[in-house]
Amino acid sequence: MQLGARLRALRHAAGLSREEAGHPIRASESKISRMELGRVGFKERDITDLLTLYGVTDPQEHQRVLQFAREASAPSWWHSYGDVLDPWFQTYLDFEQAATLIRTYEVQFIPGLLQTEAYARAVISLGYDKNVPDEIDRRLRLRMERQQLLRRSDAPKMWVVLDEAVLHRPIGGTAVLREQVESLLDLAESPGVQIQVMPFASGGHAASGGAFSVLRFPYQELADVVYIEYLTGSLYLDKPDEVDRYAAALSRLFIEAAPLSETSAILNRVRKELGS
């Protein structure tokens, strides 16, 4: 992501379109876009050609960008989970690791970054063969390791809106859901996580179309990305008009959902309903 953002900034400074940048390295406009979004591998030859095209003559800047390319090509921590990691989700993990703000609306499950181990196991078991426990275990370990992101010193901020139905759907059973709700109560008190609930009583709302996330990055040159997951893959939207529509929907959700000050009371009520 850091390399892609830098390449995009240099291209803009040179006054070139993606199509104009792609021609000298025998690449399409689409490939330049994927490079700037970190969705494709980087060849040092291509990077060198682009730096020359963008008029980068400072040797230190040249080496710094090439170092970004080498780091981007190094295996990520989830490389060892390649046997159970869906290819389309690897892109999201790249985005998630680089984000400074993750805003999410969820209608069916607690977001993966906030799931307890028991709840995560139950969710994973819904989508994969329970008769292959080793695969379930590895997918669970991947999800639990992924949550280390929120324990980093530079952890991204999370702002989550949960449809109230999520809190009443007993994934894994009542005891598992109760433990999950108790965990959300603790998370809601942490400075880096904000949780709101969209009550049943609200009726229709701005994001009735389904769950999605909007990720923001620490580079001014890199636009927000909308992530939408479906059964066999995902969509990544970065066109300004598309991102703006989803960002506007989120802004309305934050207003239409119960205020942050009521989250703990809502979660405590649900916990009591689930028993002890």
mmCIF file of N, CA and C in Angstrom, residues 135-270:
data_model
loop_
_atom_site.group_PDB
_atom_site.id
_atom_site.type_symbol
_atom_site.label_atom_id
_atom_site.label_comp_id
_atom_site.label_asym_id
_atom_site.label_seq_id
_atom_site.Cartn_x
_atom_site.Cartn_y
_atom_site.Cartn_z
ATOM 1 N N GLU A 135 -9.066 -28.059 8.923
ATOM 2 C CA GLU A 135 -9.270 -26.838 8.141
ATOM 3 C C GLU A 135 -9.978 -25.777 8.976
ATOM 4 N N ILE A 136 -10.972 -26.196 9.747
ATOM 5 C CA ILE A 136 -11.674 -25.257 10.627
ATOM 6 C C ILE A 136 -10.685 -24.647 11.617
ATOM 7 N N ASP A 137 -9.832 -25.482 12.190
ATOM 8 C CA ASP A 137 -8.855 -25.000 13.179
ATOM 9 C C ASP A 137 -7.900 -23.987 12.560
ATOM 10 N N ARG A 138 -7.428 -24.261 11.343
ATOM 11 C CA ARG A 138 -6.476 -23.339 10.711
ATOM 12 C C ARG A 138 -7.148 -22.013 10.337
ATOM 13 N N ARG A 139 -8.370 -22.076 9.863
ATOM 14 C CA ARG A 139 -9.080 -20.841 9.562
ATOM 15 C C ARG A 139 -9.335 -20.045 10.844
ATOM 16 N N LEU A 140 -9.583 -20.750 11.935
ATOM 17 C CA LEU A 140 -9.783 -20.074 13.218
ATOM 18 C C LEU A 140 -8.491 -19.404 13.671
ATOM 19 N N ARG A 141 -7.358 -20.112 13.558
ATOM 20 C CA ARG A 141 -6.083 -19.521 13.974
ATOM 21 C C ARG A 141 -5.764 -18.289 13.135
ATOM 22 N N LEU A 142 -6.073 -18.357 11.848
ATOM 23 C CA LEU A 142 -5.873 -17.197 10.981
ATOM 24 C C LEU A 142 -6.678 -16.005 11.488
ATOM 25 N N ARG A 143 -7.934 -16.234 11.823
ATOM 26 C CA ARG A 143 -8.781 -15.127 12.282
ATOM 27 C C ARG A 143 -8.302 -14.573 13.610
ATOM 28 N N MET A 144 -7.889 -15.439 14.525
ATOM 29 C CA MET A 144 -7.403 -14.967 15.813
ATOM 30 C C MET A 144 -6.085 -14.191 15.670
ATOM 31 N N GLU A 145 -5.224 -14.667 14.783
ATOM 32 C CA GLU A 145 -3.961 -13.951 14.556
ATOM 33 C C GLU A 145 -4.229 -12.604 13.891
ATOM 34 N N ARG A 146 -5.208 -12.575 13.032
ATOM 35 C CA ARG A 146 -5.587 -11.323 12.360
ATOM 36 C C ARG A 146 -5.977 -10.254 13.378
ATOM 37 N N GLN A 147 -6.561 -10.668 14.503
ATOM 38 C CA GLN A 147 -7.008 -9.711 15.507
ATOM 39 C C GLN A 147 -5.863 -9.002 16.222
ATOM 40 N N GLN A 148 -4.631 -9.495 16.047
ATOM 41 C CA GLN A 148 -3.472 -8.802 16.619
ATOM 42 C C GLN A 148 -3.364 -7.385 16.080
ATOM 43 N N LEU A 149 -3.990 -7.143 14.937
ATOM 44 C CA LEU A 149 -3.983 -5.809 14.334
ATOM 45 C C LEU A 149 -4.456 -4.752 15.319
ATOM 46 N N LEU A 150 -5.489 -5.077 16.099
ATOM 47 C CA LEU A 150 -6.060 -4.100 17.024
ATOM 48 C C LEU A 150 -5.218 -3.915 18.272
ATOM 49 N N ARG A 151 -4.169 -4.733 18.429
ATOM 50 C CA ARG A 151 -3.291 -4.605 19.596
ATOM 51 C C ARG A 151 -1.995 -3.897 19.253
ATOM 52 N N ARG A 152 -1.823 -3.520 18.001
ATOM 53 C CA ARG A 152 -0.619 -2.795 17.596
ATOM 54 C C ARG A 152 -0.641 -1.382 18.166
ATOM 55 N N SER A 153 0.561 -0.808 18.321
ATOM 56 C CA SER A 153 0.627 0.570 18.803
ATOM 57 C C SER A 153 0.013 1.539 17.804
ATOM 58 N N ASP A 154 0.038 1.172 16.524
ATOM 59 C CA ASP A 154 -0.559 2.013 15.482
ATOM 60 C C ASP A 154 -1.836 1.379 14.937
ATOM 61 N N ALA A 155 -2.590 0.751 15.810
ATOM 62 C CA ALA A 155 -3.807 0.048 15.393
ATOM 63 C C ALA A 155 -4.787 1.007 14.727
ATOM 64 N N PRO A 156 -5.505 0.529 13.718
ATOM 65 C CA PRO A 156 -6.524 1.377 13.102
ATOM 66 C C PRO A 156 -7.690 1.596 14.053
ATOM 67 N N LYS A 157 -8.372 2.695 13.890
ATOM 68 C CA LYS A 157 -9.616 2.928 14.618
ATOM 69 C C LYS A 157 -10.725 2.144 13.925
ATOM 70 N N MET A 158 -11.655 1.632 14.713
ATOM 71 C CA MET A 158 -12.815 0.923 14.161
ATOM 72 C C MET A 158 -14.097 1.609 14.596
ATOM 73 N N TRP A 159 -14.993 1.775 13.636
ATOM 74 C CA TRP A 159 -16.319 2.312 13.946
ATOM 75 C C TRP A 159 -17.314 1.347 13.324
ATOM 76 N N VAL A 160 -18.063 0.666 14.168
ATOM 77 C CA VAL A 160 -18.929 -0.433 13.734
ATOM 78 C C VAL A 160 -20.387 -0.108 14.036
ATOM 79 N N VAL A 161 -21.246 -0.355 13.052
ATOM 80 C CA VAL A 161 -22.690 -0.310 13.273
ATOM 81 C C VAL A 161 -23.218 -1.735 13.092
ATOM 82 N N LEU A 162 -23.826 -2.269 14.134
ATOM 83 C CA LEU A 162 -24.397 -3.619 14.104
ATOM 84 C C LEU A 162 -25.911 -3.530 14.006
ATOM 85 N N ASP A 163 -26.489 -4.213 13.041
ATOM 86 C CA ASP A 163 -27.937 -4.376 13.055
ATOM 87 C C ASP A 163 -28.289 -5.160 14.318
ATOM 88 N N GLU A 164 -29.357 -4.775 14.984
ATOM 89 C CA GLU A 164 -29.713 -5.431 16.247
ATOM 90 C C GLU A 164 -29.906 -6.935 16.079
ATOM 91 N N ALA A 165 -30.278 -7.379 14.888
ATOM 92 C CA ALA A 165 -30.471 -8.810 14.646
ATOM 93 C C ALA A 165 -29.210 -9.612 14.930
ATOM 94 N N VAL A 166 -28.042 -8.997 14.708
ATOM 95 C CA VAL A 166 -26.767 -9.682 14.961
ATOM 96 C C VAL A 166 -26.679 -10.119 16.419
ATOM 97 N N LEU A 167 -27.212 -9.298 17.315
ATOM 98 C CA LEU A 167 -27.110 -9.552 18.751
ATOM 99 C C LEU A 167 -28.114 -10.587 19.240
ATOM 100 N N HIS A 168 -29.026 -10.987 18.390
ATOM 101 C CA HIS A 168 -30.047 -11.961 18.791
ATOM 102 C C HIS A 168 -29.927 -13.278 18.020
ATOM 103 N N ARG A 169 -28.999 -13.332 17.075
ATOM 104 C CA ARG A 169 -28.822 -14.555 16.290
ATOM 105 C C ARG A 169 -27.850 -15.457 17.046
ATOM 106 N N PRO A 170 -28.305 -16.575 17.621
ATOM 107 C CA PRO A 170 -27.450 -17.385 18.513
ATOM 108 C C PRO A 170 -26.451 -18.254 17.756
ATOM 109 N N ILE A 171 -25.519 -17.605 17.082
ATOM 110 C CA ILE A 171 -24.467 -18.344 16.388
ATOM 111 C C ILE A 171 -23.665 -19.147 17.419
ATOM 112 N N GLY A 172 -23.627 -20.458 17.255
ATOM 113 C CA GLY A 172 -22.902 -21.297 18.207
ATOM 114 C C GLY A 172 -23.677 -21.620 19.469
ATOM 115 N N GLY A 173 -24.871 -21.074 19.616
ATOM 116 C CA GLY A 173 -25.663 -21.324 20.814
ATOM 117 C C GLY A 173 -25.720 -20.112 21.729
ATOM 118 N N THR A 174 -26.605 -20.159 22.697
ATOM 119 C CA THR A 174 -26.823 -19.025 23.592
ATOM 120 C C THR A 174 -25.580 -18.661 24.397
ATOM 121 N N ALA A 175 -24.867 -19.663 24.923
ATOM 122 C CA ALA A 175 -23.688 -19.392 25.752
ATOM 123 C C ALA A 175 -22.594 -18.700 24.944
ATOM 124 N N VAL A 176 -22.417 -19.143 23.709
ATOM 125 C CA VAL A 176 -21.400 -18.531 22.847
ATOM 126 C C VAL A 176 -21.765 -17.085 22.536
ATOM 127 N N LEU A 177 -23.032 -16.849 22.237
ATOM 128 C CA LEU A 177 -23.461 -15.480 21.944
ATOM 129 C C LEU A 177 -23.328 -14.591 23.170
ATOM 130 N N ARG A 178 -23.675 -15.110 24.340
ATOM 131 C CA ARG A 178 -23.555 -14.313 25.557
ATOM 132 C C ARG A 178 -22.097 -13.915 25.792
ATOM 133 N N GLU A 179 -21.175 -14.858 25.628
ATOM 134 C CA GLU A 179 -19.750 -14.537 25.772
ATOM 135 C C GLU A 179 -19.333 -13.463 24.764
ATOM 136 N N GLN A 180 -19.869 -13.550 23.555
ATOM 137 C CA GLN A 180 -19.535 -12.569 22.532
ATOM 138 C C GLN A 180 -20.058 -11.177 22.907
ATOM 139 N N VAL A 181 -21.274 -11.119 23.416
ATOM 140 C CA VAL A 181 -21.843 -9.840 23.835
ATOM 141 C C VAL A 181 -21.024 -9.244 24.971
ATOM 142 N N GLU A 182 -20.597 -10.084 25.906
ATOM 143 C CA GLU A 182 -19.761 -9.599 27.011
ATOM 144 C C GLU A 182 -18.437 -9.048 26.482
ATOM 145 N N SER A 183 -17.887 -9.698 25.470
ATOM 146 C CA SER A 183 -16.654 -9.202 24.866
ATOM 147 C C SER A 183 -16.887 -7.846 24.199
ATOM 148 N N LEU A 184 -18.035 -7.690 23.538
ATOM 149 C CA LEU A 184 -18.355 -6.404 22.909
ATOM 150 C C LEU A 184 -18.469 -5.296 23.952
ATOM 151 N N LEU A 185 -18.995 -5.637 25.125
ATOM 152 C CA LEU A 185 -19.077 -4.644 26.205
ATOM 153 C C LEU A 185 -17.689 -4.129 26.579
ATOM 154 N N ASP A 186 -16.734 -5.043 26.667
ATOM 155 C CA ASP A 186 -15.359 -4.633 26.969
ATOM 156 C C ASP A 186 -14.770 -3.811 25.830
ATOM 157 N N LEU A 187 -14.996 -4.263 24.598
ATOM 158 C CA LEU A 187 -14.447 -3.556 23.439
ATOM 159 C C LEU A 187 -15.018 -2.157 23.309
ATOM 160 N N ALA A 188 -16.296 -2.014 23.655
ATOM 161 C CA ALA A 188 -16.948 -0.709 23.535
ATOM 162 C C ALA A 188 -16.335 0.322 24.474
ATOM 163 N N GLU A 189 -15.622 -0.157 25.487
ATOM 164 C CA GLU A 189 -14.965 0.751 26.430
ATOM 165 C C GLU A 189 -13.556 1.136 25.980
ATOM 166 N N SER A 190 -13.038 0.465 24.968
ATOM 167 C CA SER A 190 -11.675 0.769 24.507
ATOM 168 C C SER A 190 -11.713 1.988 23.597
ATOM 169 N N PRO A 191 -10.672 2.824 23.639
ATOM 170 C CA PRO A 191 -10.689 4.076 22.867
ATOM 171 C C PRO A 191 -10.640 3.871 21.363
ATOM 172 N N GLY A 192 -10.150 2.717 20.918
ATOM 173 C CA GLY A 192 -9.966 2.517 19.486
ATOM 174 C C GLY A 192 -11.150 1.896 18.769
ATOM 175 N N VAL A 193 -12.185 1.489 19.526
ATOM 176 C CA VAL A 193 -13.333 0.808 18.918
ATOM 177 C C VAL A 193 -14.622 1.513 19.332
ATOM 178 N N GLN A 194 -15.412 1.912 18.355
ATOM 179 C CA GLN A 194 -16.712 2.520 18.606
ATOM 180 C C GLN A 194 -17.786 1.612 18.009
ATOM 181 N N ILE A 195 -18.769 1.280 18.831
ATOM 182 C CA ILE A 195 -19.820 0.351 18.410
ATOM 183 C C ILE A 195 -21.176 1.010 18.598
ATOM 184 N N GLN A 196 -21.968 0.996 17.540
ATOM 185 C CA GLN A 196 -23.351 1.447 17.622
ATOM 186 C C GLN A 196 -24.269 0.313 17.181
ATOM 187 N N VAL A 197 -25.513 0.379 17.633
ATOM 188 C CA VAL A 197 -26.497 -0.642 17.289
ATOM 189 C C VAL A 197 -27.649 0.017 16.540
ATOM 190 N N MET A 198 -28.037 -0.599 15.414
ATOM 191 C CA MET A 198 -29.208 -0.139 14.663
ATOM 192 C C MET A 198 -30.423 -0.902 15.187
ATOM 193 N N PRO A 199 -31.281 -0.272 16.002
ATOM 194 C CA PRO A 199 -32.390 -0.983 16.648
ATOM 195 C C PRO A 199 -33.443 -1.451 15.650
ATOM 196 N N PHE A 200 -34.148 -2.512 16.024
ATOM 197 C CA PHE A 200 -35.271 -2.984 15.216
ATOM 198 C C PHE A 200 -36.274 -1.850 14.987
ATOM 199 N N ALA A 201 -36.458 -1.020 16.007
ATOM 200 C CA ALA A 201 -37.474 0.026 15.945
ATOM 201 C C ALA A 201 -37.169 1.102 14.917
ATOM 202 N N SER A 202 -35.944 1.110 14.404
ATOM 203 C CA SER A 202 -35.581 2.163 13.454
ATOM 204 C C SER A 202 -36.250 1.984 12.099
ATOM 205 N N GLY A 203 -36.753 0.777 11.819
ATOM 206 C CA GLY A 203 -37.370 0.524 10.523
ATOM 207 C C GLY A 203 -36.329 0.491 9.432
ATOM 208 N N GLY A 204 -36.621 1.086 8.277
ATOM 209 C CA GLY A 204 -35.643 1.144 7.192
ATOM 210 C C GLY A 204 -34.543 2.143 7.501
ATOM 211 N N HIS A 205 -33.422 1.987 6.807
ATOM 212 C CA HIS A 205 -32.302 2.895 7.039
ATOM 213 C C HIS A 205 -31.446 2.994 5.786
ATOM 214 N N ALA A 206 -30.363 3.769 5.875
ATOM 215 C CA ALA A 206 -29.580 4.144 4.696
ATOM 216 C C ALA A 206 -28.836 2.995 4.044
ATOM 217 N N ALA A 207 -28.564 1.920 4.785
ATOM 218 C CA ALA A 207 -27.744 0.826 4.234
ATOM 219 C C ALA A 207 -28.499 -0.492 4.228
ATOM 220 N N SER A 208 -29.765 -0.439 3.859
ATOM 221 C CA SER A 208 -30.578 -1.646 3.878
ATOM 222 C C SER A 208 -30.135 -2.668 2.837
ATOM 223 N N GLY A 209 -29.211 -2.287 1.946
ATOM 224 C CA GLY A 209 -28.751 -3.203 0.905
ATOM 225 C C GLY A 209 -27.852 -4.315 1.395
ATOM 226 N N GLY A 210 -27.235 -4.183 2.565
ATOM 227 C CA GLY A 210 -26.376 -5.243 3.075
ATOM 228 C C GLY A 210 -25.098 -4.727 3.690
ATOM 229 N N ALA A 211 -24.273 -5.660 4.186
ATOM 230 C CA ALA A 211 -23.051 -5.318 4.915
ATOM 231 C C ALA A 211 -21.974 -4.786 3.976
ATOM 232 N N PHE A 212 -21.129 -3.896 4.505
ATOM 233 C CA PHE A 212 -19.975 -3.390 3.763
ATOM 234 C C PHE A 212 -19.028 -2.698 4.733
ATOM 235 N N SER A 213 -17.814 -2.467 4.263
ATOM 236 C CA SER A 213 -16.811 -1.738 5.039
ATOM 237 C C SER A 213 -16.189 -0.657 4.161
ATOM 238 N N VAL A 214 -15.763 0.429 4.791
ATOM 239 C CA VAL A 214 -15.008 1.483 4.106
ATOM 240 C C VAL A 214 -13.702 1.664 4.858
ATOM 241 N N LEU A 215 -12.588 1.519 4.138
ATOM 242 C CA LEU A 215 -11.270 1.612 4.758
ATOM 243 C C LEU A 215 -10.572 2.891 4.319
ATOM 244 N N ARG A 216 -9.939 3.544 5.278
ATOM 245 C CA ARG A 216 -9.176 4.769 5.012
ATOM 246 C C ARG A 216 -7.710 4.519 5.337
ATOM 247 N N PHE A 217 -6.829 5.175 4.596
ATOM 248 C CA PHE A 217 -5.394 4.916 4.696
ATOM 249 C C PHE A 217 -4.631 6.190 5.074
ATOM 250 N N PRO A 218 -3.385 6.028 5.540
ATOM 251 C CA PRO A 218 -2.638 7.194 6.016
ATOM 252 C C PRO A 218 -1.990 8.013 4.915
ATOM 253 N N TYR A 219 -2.315 7.718 3.667
ATOM 254 C CA TYR A 219 -1.694 8.412 2.550
ATOM 255 C C TYR A 219 -2.750 9.253 1.848
ATOM 256 N N GLN A 220 -2.502 10.536 1.751
ATOM 257 C CA GLN A 220 -3.462 11.432 1.131
ATOM 258 C C GLN A 220 -3.729 11.047 -0.321
ATOM 259 N N GLU A 221 -2.705 10.443 -0.949
ATOM 260 C CA GLU A 221 -2.835 10.114 -2.362
ATOM 261 C C GLU A 221 -3.725 8.895 -2.607
ATOM 262 N N LEU A 222 -4.020 8.131 -1.551
ATOM 263 C CA LEU A 222 -4.764 6.882 -1.720
ATOM 264 C C LEU A 222 -6.197 7.065 -1.236
ATOM 265 N N ALA A 223 -7.132 6.887 -2.149
ATOM 266 C CA ALA A 223 -8.546 7.083 -1.815
ATOM 267 C C ALA A 223 -9.060 5.977 -0.901
ATOM 268 N N ASP A 224 -10.168 6.244 -0.225
ATOM 269 C CA ASP A 224 -10.844 5.212 0.554
ATOM 270 C C ASP A 224 -11.250 4.065 -0.368
ATOM 271 N N VAL A 225 -11.366 2.876 0.221
ATOM 272 C CA VAL A 225 -11.785 1.694 -0.523
ATOM 273 C C VAL A 225 -13.005 1.086 0.165
ATOM 274 N N VAL A 226 -14.015 0.745 -0.626
ATOM 275 C CA VAL A 226 -15.198 0.059 -0.118
ATOM 276 C C VAL A 226 -15.015 -1.439 -0.349
ATOM 277 N N TYR A 227 -15.275 -2.219 0.692
ATOM 278 C CA TYR A 227 -15.151 -3.676 0.609
ATOM 279 C C TYR A 227 -16.520 -4.299 0.837
ATOM 280 N N ILE A 228 -16.938 -5.146 -0.106
ATOM 281 C CA ILE A 228 -18.212 -5.849 -0.009
ATOM 282 C C ILE A 228 -17.937 -7.329 -0.233
ATOM 283 N N GLU A 229 -18.299 -8.139 0.732
ATOM 284 C CA GLU A 229 -18.038 -9.576 0.642
ATOM 285 C C GLU A 229 -19.318 -10.325 0.307
ATOM 286 N N TYR A 230 -19.188 -11.344 -0.556
ATOM 287 C CA TYR A 230 -20.314 -12.221 -0.841
ATOM 288 C C TYR A 230 -19.841 -13.666 -0.724
ATOM 289 N N LEU A 231 -20.697 -14.618 -1.024
ATOM 290 C CA LEU A 231 -20.435 -16.017 -0.682
ATOM 291 C C LEU A 231 -19.138 -16.554 -1.282
ATOM 292 N N THR A 232 -18.840 -16.214 -2.525
ATOM 293 C CA THR A 232 -17.681 -16.809 -3.199
ATOM 294 C C THR A 232 -16.614 -15.786 -3.575
ATOM 295 N N GLY A 233 -16.696 -14.590 -3.053
ATOM 296 C CA GLY A 233 -15.693 -13.587 -3.407
ATOM 297 C C GLY A 233 -15.992 -12.247 -2.767
ATOM 298 N N SER A 234 -15.483 -11.184 -3.396
ATOM 299 C CA SER A 234 -15.657 -9.855 -2.822
ATOM 300 C C SER A 234 -15.531 -8.808 -3.912
ATOM 301 N N LEU A 235 -15.973 -7.598 -3.596
ATOM 302 C CA LEU A 235 -15.835 -6.448 -4.475
ATOM 303 C C LEU A 235 -15.022 -5.378 -3.764
ATOM 304 N N TYR A 236 -14.170 -4.690 -4.516
ATOM 305 C CA TYR A 236 -13.404 -3.563 -3.999
ATOM 306 C C TYR A 236 -13.732 -2.362 -4.870
ATOM 307 N N LEU A 237 -14.327 -1.345 -4.292
ATOM 308 C CA LEU A 237 -14.730 -0.161 -5.034
ATOM 309 C C LEU A 237 -13.842 1.013 -4.635
ATOM 310 N N ASP A 238 -13.268 1.708 -5.621
ATOM 311 C CA ASP A 238 -12.434 2.856 -5.305
ATOM 312 C C ASP A 238 -12.725 4.072 -6.184
ATOM 313 N N LYS A 239 -13.724 3.959 -7.068
ATOM 314 C CA LYS A 239 -14.103 5.118 -7.868
ATOM 315 C C LYS A 239 -14.758 6.148 -6.956
ATOM 316 N N PRO A 240 -14.378 7.422 -7.096
ATOM 317 C CA PRO A 240 -14.872 8.448 -6.154
ATOM 318 C C PRO A 240 -16.381 8.481 -5.992
ATOM 319 N N ASP A 241 -17.138 8.356 -7.094
ATOM 320 C CA ASP A 241 -18.588 8.454 -6.957
ATOM 321 C C ASP A 241 -19.155 7.274 -6.171
ATOM 322 N N GLU A 242 -18.560 6.069 -6.357
ATOM 323 C CA GLU A 242 -19.021 4.903 -5.618
ATOM 324 C C GLU A 242 -18.661 5.009 -4.144
ATOM 325 N N VAL A 243 -17.413 5.396 -3.864
ATOM 326 C CA VAL A 243 -16.972 5.538 -2.476
ATOM 327 C C VAL A 243 -17.800 6.604 -1.757
ATOM 328 N N ASP A 244 -18.084 7.700 -2.456
ATOM 329 C CA ASP A 244 -18.850 8.786 -1.839
ATOM 330 C C ASP A 244 -20.252 8.325 -1.435
ATOM 331 N N ARG A 245 -20.860 7.476 -2.261
ATOM 332 C CA ARG A 245 -22.211 7.005 -1.934
ATOM 333 C C ARG A 245 -22.197 6.128 -0.690
ATOM 334 N N TYR A 246 -21.195 5.258 -0.590
ATOM 335 C CA TYR A 246 -21.111 4.394 0.584
ATOM 336 C C TYR A 246 -20.723 5.194 1.827
ATOM 337 N N ALA A 247 -19.830 6.162 1.660
ATOM 338 C CA ALA A 247 -19.446 6.998 2.801
ATOM 339 C C ALA A 247 -20.643 7.800 3.306
ATOM 340 N N ALA A 248 -21.456 8.285 2.379
ATOM 341 C CA ALA A 248 -22.653 9.032 2.778
ATOM 342 C C ALA A 248 -23.642 8.119 3.506
ATOM 343 N N ALA A 249 -23.770 6.870 3.013
ATOM 344 C CA ALA A 249 -24.654 5.920 3.691
ATOM 345 C C ALA A 249 -24.173 5.648 5.114
ATOM 346 N N LEU A 250 -22.854 5.511 5.283
ATOM 347 C CA LEU A 250 -22.307 5.296 6.624
ATOM 348 C C LEU A 250 -22.587 6.491 7.527
ATOM 349 N N SER A 251 -22.401 7.676 6.998
ATOM 350 C CA SER A 251 -22.640 8.873 7.803
ATOM 351 C C SER A 251 -24.079 8.917 8.296
ATOM 352 N N ARG A 252 -25.014 8.524 7.424
ATOM 353 C CA ARG A 252 -26.418 8.496 7.842
ATOM 354 C C ARG A 252 -26.659 7.387 8.864
ATOM 355 N N LEU A 253 -25.962 6.248 8.677
ATOM 356 C CA LEU A 253 -26.095 5.154 9.645
ATOM 357 C C LEU A 253 -25.668 5.596 11.035
ATOM 358 N N PHE A 254 -24.567 6.332 11.122
ATOM 359 C CA PHE A 254 -24.066 6.772 12.419
ATOM 360 C C PHE A 254 -25.084 7.682 13.111
ATOM 361 N N ILE A 255 -25.863 8.405 12.300
ATOM 362 C CA ILE A 255 -26.888 9.290 12.858
ATOM 363 C C ILE A 255 -28.152 8.510 13.213
ATOM 364 N N GLU A 256 -28.543 7.571 12.341
ATOM 365 C CA GLU A 256 -29.794 6.837 12.521
ATOM 366 C C GLU A 256 -29.700 5.749 13.586
ATOM 367 N N ALA A 257 -28.500 5.202 13.824
ATOM 368 C CA ALA A 257 -28.316 4.164 14.842
ATOM 369 C C ALA A 257 -28.452 4.778 16.237
ATOM 370 N N ALA A 258 -28.634 3.920 17.224
ATOM 371 C CA ALA A 258 -28.665 4.395 18.605
ATOM 372 C C ALA A 258 -27.339 5.079 18.918
ATOM 373 N N PRO A 259 -27.352 6.168 19.677
ATOM 374 C CA PRO A 259 -26.102 6.889 19.986
ATOM 375 C C PRO A 259 -25.077 5.998 20.673
ATOM 376 N N LEU A 260 -23.825 6.376 20.530
ATOM 377 C CA LEU A 260 -22.748 5.627 21.188
ATOM 378 C C LEU A 260 -22.979 5.529 22.692
ATOM 379 N N SER A 261 -23.546 6.561 23.268
ATOM 380 C CA SER A 261 -23.767 6.579 24.716
ATOM 381 C C SER A 261 -24.759 5.512 25.174
ATOM 382 N N GLU A 262 -25.533 4.942 24.235
ATOM 383 C CA GLU A 262 -26.519 3.924 24.601
ATOM 384 C C GLU A 262 -26.036 2.502 24.328
ATOM 385 N N THR A 263 -24.856 2.361 23.733
ATOM 386 C CA THR A 263 -24.393 1.028 23.339
ATOM 387 C C THR A 263 -24.270 0.079 24.519
ATOM 388 N N SER A 264 -23.643 0.527 25.590
ATOM 389 C CA SER A 264 -23.455 -0.360 26.747
ATOM 390 C C SER A 264 -24.790 -0.808 27.324
ATOM 391 N N ALA A 265 -25.760 0.092 27.389
ATOM 392 C CA ALA A 265 -27.079 -0.260 27.932
ATOM 393 C C ALA A 265 -27.759 -1.302 27.041
ATOM 394 N N ILE A 266 -27.636 -1.145 25.727
ATOM 395 C CA ILE A 266 -28.238 -2.109 24.801
ATOM 396 C C ILE A 266 -27.577 -3.476 24.961
ATOM 397 N N LEU A 267 -26.251 -3.493 25.020
ATOM 398 C CA LEU A 267 -25.535 -4.762 25.149
ATOM 399 C C LEU A 267 -25.839 -5.427 26.488
ATOM 400 N N ASN A 268 -25.940 -4.643 27.545
ATOM 401 C CA ASN A 268 -26.274 -5.214 28.860
ATOM 402 C C ASN A 268 -27.679 -5.804 28.858
ATOM 403 N N ARG A 269 -28.610 -5.159 28.165
ATOM 404 C CA ARG A 269 -29.969 -5.687 28.081
ATOM 405 C C ARG A 269 -29.982 -7.023 27.348
ATOM 406 N N VAL A 270 -29.226 -7.083 26.249
ATOM 407 C CA VAL A 270 -29.167 -8.336 25.497
ATOM 408 C C VAL A 270 -28.523 -9.428 26.348
#
